[in-house]
């Protein structure tokens, strides 16, 4: 079962929606608050779109294929495992990228310890 999750994550990393690709271009290489994000990562029986282990934060990019009921079950399971899950619609990522990135940045600041700046 674990191997199939890894293989599925690899397949998802090769593809991705335009919104996921755009968001990844801003999350990769520690561009937001210096934290590392990983893309399409198995977490339990789910695959997180974007995961920051340091902040225990999962960012999900939701398109038309998502059902609110299934997303609620998934979010509850991931939050029970200690993660905070934040979701953005693909059209929001594409049309308001700055606002989405600011929302992610704010959540990171709430969840990660930062030394005081001099």
PDB file of C-alpha atoms in Angstrom:
ATOM      1  CA  UNK A   1       0.000   0.000   0.000  1.00  0.00           C
ATOM      2  CA  UNK A   2       2.784   2.414   0.912  1.00  0.00           C
ATOM      3  CA  UNK A   3       4.581   1.753  -2.397  1.00  0.00           C
ATOM      4  CA  UNK A   4       1.428   2.565  -4.390  1.00  0.00           C
ATOM      5  CA  UNK A   5       1.149   5.921  -2.589  1.00  0.00           C
ATOM      6  CA  UNK A   6       4.741   6.764  -3.487  1.00  0.00           C
ATOM      7  CA  UNK A   7       4.181   5.779  -7.121  1.00  0.00           C
ATOM      8  CA  UNK A   8       0.967   7.823  -7.281  1.00  0.00           C
ATOM      9  CA  UNK A   9       2.773  10.848  -5.805  1.00  0.00           C
ATOM     10  CA  UNK A  10       5.499  10.524  -8.457  1.00  0.00           C
ATOM     11  CA  UNK A  11       2.874  10.429 -11.189  1.00  0.00           C
ATOM     12  CA  UNK A  12       1.135  13.512  -9.761  1.00  0.00           C
ATOM     13  CA  UNK A  13       4.442  15.412  -9.578  1.00  0.00           C
ATOM     14  CA  UNK A  14       4.969  14.816 -13.315  1.00  0.00           C
ATOM     15  CA  UNK A  15       1.592  16.364 -14.111  1.00  0.00           C
ATOM     16  CA  UNK A  16      -0.324  18.967 -12.201  1.00  0.00           C
ATOM     17  CA  UNK A  17      -2.754  21.718 -13.023  1.00  0.00           C
ATOM     18  CA  UNK A  18      -1.693  25.178 -14.126  1.00  0.00           C
ATOM     19  CA  UNK A  19      -2.614  26.420 -10.638  1.00  0.00           C
ATOM     20  CA  UNK A  20      -0.423  23.778  -8.961  1.00  0.00           C
ATOM     21  CA  UNK A  21       2.495  24.612 -11.246  1.00  0.00           C
ATOM     22  CA  UNK A  22       2.131  28.333 -10.542  1.00  0.00           C
ATOM     23  CA  UNK A  23       1.883  27.821  -6.798  1.00  0.00           C
ATOM     24  CA  UNK A  24       4.876  25.472  -6.809  1.00  0.00           C
ATOM     25  CA  UNK A  25       6.955  28.094  -8.630  1.00  0.00           C
ATOM     26  CA  UNK A  26       6.430  30.348  -5.584  1.00  0.00           C
ATOM     27  CA  UNK A  27       6.737  27.718  -2.826  1.00  0.00           C
ATOM     28  CA  UNK A  28       9.860  25.902  -3.983  1.00  0.00           C
ATOM     29  CA  UNK A  29      13.387  26.811  -2.907  1.00  0.00           C
ATOM     30  CA  UNK A  30      12.310  28.280   0.449  1.00  0.00           C
ATOM     31  CA  UNK A  31      10.885  31.439  -1.124  1.00  0.00           C
ATOM     32  CA  UNK A  32       8.311  32.074   1.619  1.00  0.00           C
ATOM     33  CA  UNK A  33       9.690  32.719   5.098  1.00  0.00           C
ATOM     34  CA  UNK A  34      12.645  30.439   4.350  1.00  0.00           C
ATOM     35  CA  UNK A  35      10.671  27.221   4.923  1.00  0.00           C
ATOM     36  CA  UNK A  36      10.882  24.140   2.770  1.00  0.00           C
ATOM     37  CA  UNK A  37       7.826  22.847   0.938  1.00  0.00           C
ATOM     38  CA  UNK A  38       7.591  19.476  -0.756  1.00  0.00           C
ATOM     39  CA  UNK A  39       5.170  18.723  -3.574  1.00  0.00           C
ATOM     40  CA  UNK A  40       2.760  15.762  -3.898  1.00  0.00           C
ATOM     41  CA  UNK A  41       3.815  14.004  -0.704  1.00  0.00           C
ATOM     42  CA  UNK A  42       2.185  10.884   0.744  1.00  0.00           C
ATOM     43  CA  UNK A  43       0.777  11.636   4.209  1.00  0.00           C
ATOM     44  CA  UNK A  44      -0.917   8.575   5.651  1.00  0.00           C
ATOM     45  CA  UNK A  45      -3.404   7.361   3.065  1.00  0.00           C
ATOM     46  CA  UNK A  46      -3.560  10.733   1.312  1.00  0.00           C
ATOM     47  CA  UNK A  47      -1.252  12.698  -0.943  1.00  0.00           C
ATOM     48  CA  UNK A  48      -0.763  16.326   0.064  1.00  0.00           C
ATOM     49  CA  UNK A  49      -0.394  18.824  -2.783  1.00  0.00           C
ATOM     50  CA  UNK A  50       2.193  20.862  -0.854  1.00  0.00           C
ATOM     51  CA  UNK A  51       3.652  20.031   2.554  1.00  0.00           C
ATOM     52  CA  UNK A  52       5.833  22.025   4.935  1.00  0.00           C
ATOM     53  CA  UNK A  53       6.987  19.579   7.607  1.00  0.00           C
ATOM     54  CA  UNK A  54       8.548  22.310   9.783  1.00  0.00           C
ATOM     55  CA  UNK A  55       5.193  24.077  10.141  1.00  0.00           C
ATOM     56  CA  UNK A  56       3.076  20.903   9.906  1.00  0.00           C
ATOM     57  CA  UNK A  57       1.210  22.760   7.145  1.00  0.00           C
ATOM     58  CA  UNK A  58      -0.496  21.277   4.093  1.00  0.00           C
ATOM     59  CA  UNK A  59      -1.595  23.533   1.245  1.00  0.00           C
ATOM     60  CA  UNK A  60      -4.195  22.066  -1.100  1.00  0.00           C
ATOM     61  CA  UNK A  61      -5.044  23.383  -4.569  1.00  0.00           C
ATOM     62  CA  UNK A  62      -8.650  22.461  -5.295  1.00  0.00           C
ATOM     63  CA  UNK A  63     -10.205  22.236  -8.719  1.00  0.00           C
ATOM     64  CA  UNK A  64     -13.600  21.163  -9.988  1.00  0.00           C
ATOM     65  CA  UNK A  65     -12.871  17.477  -9.308  1.00  0.00           C
ATOM     66  CA  UNK A  66     -12.992  17.992  -5.527  1.00  0.00           C
ATOM     67  CA  UNK A  67     -16.103  17.218  -3.509  1.00  0.00           C
ATOM     68  CA  UNK A  68     -16.639  19.178  -0.321  1.00  0.00           C
ATOM     69  CA  UNK A  69     -17.671  16.050   1.579  1.00  0.00           C
ATOM     70  CA  UNK A  70     -14.554  14.088   0.584  1.00  0.00           C
ATOM     71  CA  UNK A  71     -12.360  17.124   1.295  1.00  0.00           C
ATOM     72  CA  UNK A  72     -13.878  17.459   4.775  1.00  0.00           C
ATOM     73  CA  UNK A  73     -13.083  13.811   5.586  1.00  0.00           C
ATOM     74  CA  UNK A  74      -9.562  14.181   4.211  1.00  0.00           C
ATOM     75  CA  UNK A  75      -8.960  17.428   6.129  1.00  0.00           C
ATOM     76  CA  UNK A  76     -10.237  15.902   9.369  1.00  0.00           C
ATOM     77  CA  UNK A  77      -7.895  12.911   9.008  1.00  0.00           C
ATOM     78  CA  UNK A  78      -4.869  15.097   8.232  1.00  0.00           C
ATOM     79  CA  UNK A  79      -5.653  17.483  11.092  1.00  0.00           C
ATOM     80  CA  UNK A  80      -6.062  14.522  13.458  1.00  0.00           C
ATOM     81  CA  UNK A  81      -2.490  13.611  12.485  1.00  0.00           C
ATOM     82  CA  UNK A  82      -1.358  17.083  13.608  1.00  0.00           C
ATOM     83  CA  UNK A  83      -1.327  18.986  10.309  1.00  0.00           C
ATOM     84  CA  UNK A  84      -3.038  22.276   9.527  1.00  0.00           C
ATOM     85  CA  UNK A  85      -4.704  22.134   6.113  1.00  0.00           C
ATOM     86  CA  UNK A  86      -5.441  25.254   4.095  1.00  0.00           C
ATOM     87  CA  UNK A  87      -7.228  25.112   0.762  1.00  0.00           C
ATOM     88  CA  UNK A  88      -7.365  27.421  -2.214  1.00  0.00           C
ATOM     89  CA  UNK A  89      -9.436  27.050  -5.366  1.00  0.00           C
ATOM     90  CA  UNK A  90      -7.451  26.837  -8.595  1.00  0.00           C
ATOM     91  CA  UNK A  91      -9.134  29.988  -9.943  1.00  0.00           C
ATOM     92  CA  UNK A  92      -8.097  31.845  -6.782  1.00  0.00           C
ATOM     93  CA  UNK A  93      -4.479  30.714  -7.221  1.00  0.00           C
ATOM     94  CA  UNK A  94      -4.493  31.817 -10.851  1.00  0.00           C
ATOM     95  CA  UNK A  95      -6.400  35.081 -10.347  1.00  0.00           C
ATOM     96  CA  UNK A  96      -5.122  36.242  -6.970  1.00  0.00           C
ATOM     97  CA  UNK A  97      -1.690  34.672  -6.602  1.00  0.00           C
ATOM     98  CA  UNK A  98      -0.426  37.432  -4.311  1.00  0.00           C
ATOM     99  CA  UNK A  99      -3.362  37.031  -1.945  1.00  0.00           C
ATOM    100  CA  UNK A 100      -2.917  33.261  -1.825  1.00  0.00           C
ATOM    101  CA  UNK A 101       0.805  33.596  -1.104  1.00  0.00           C
ATOM    102  CA  UNK A 102       0.078  36.124   1.645  1.00  0.00           C
ATOM    103  CA  UNK A 103      -2.419  33.700   3.206  1.00  0.00           C
ATOM    104  CA  UNK A 104       0.207  30.948   3.174  1.00  0.00           C
ATOM    105  CA  UNK A 105       2.824  33.321   4.610  1.00  0.00           C
ATOM    106  CA  UNK A 106       0.527  34.338   7.478  1.00  0.00           C
ATOM    107  CA  UNK A 107      -0.194  30.715   8.338  1.00  0.00           C
ATOM    108  CA  UNK A 108       3.528  29.920   8.281  1.00  0.00           C
ATOM    109  CA  UNK A 109       4.234  32.804  10.664  1.00  0.00           C
ATOM    110  CA  UNK A 110       1.579  31.456  13.061  1.00  0.00           C
ATOM    111  CA  UNK A 111       3.000  27.937  12.929  1.00  0.00           C
ATOM    112  CA  UNK A 112       6.794  28.322  12.846  1.00  0.00           C
ATOM    113  CA  UNK A 113       9.054  29.788  15.491  1.00  0.00           C
ATOM    114  CA  UNK A 114      11.108  32.680  14.185  1.00  0.00           C
ATOM    115  CA  UNK A 115      13.910  34.390  16.067  1.00  0.00           C
ATOM    116  CA  UNK A 116      13.402  38.105  16.671  1.00  0.00           C
ATOM    117  CA  UNK A 117      14.880  40.278  13.950  1.00  0.00           C
ATOM    118  CA  UNK A 118      17.459  42.858  15.010  1.00  0.00           C
TER     119      UNK A 118
END
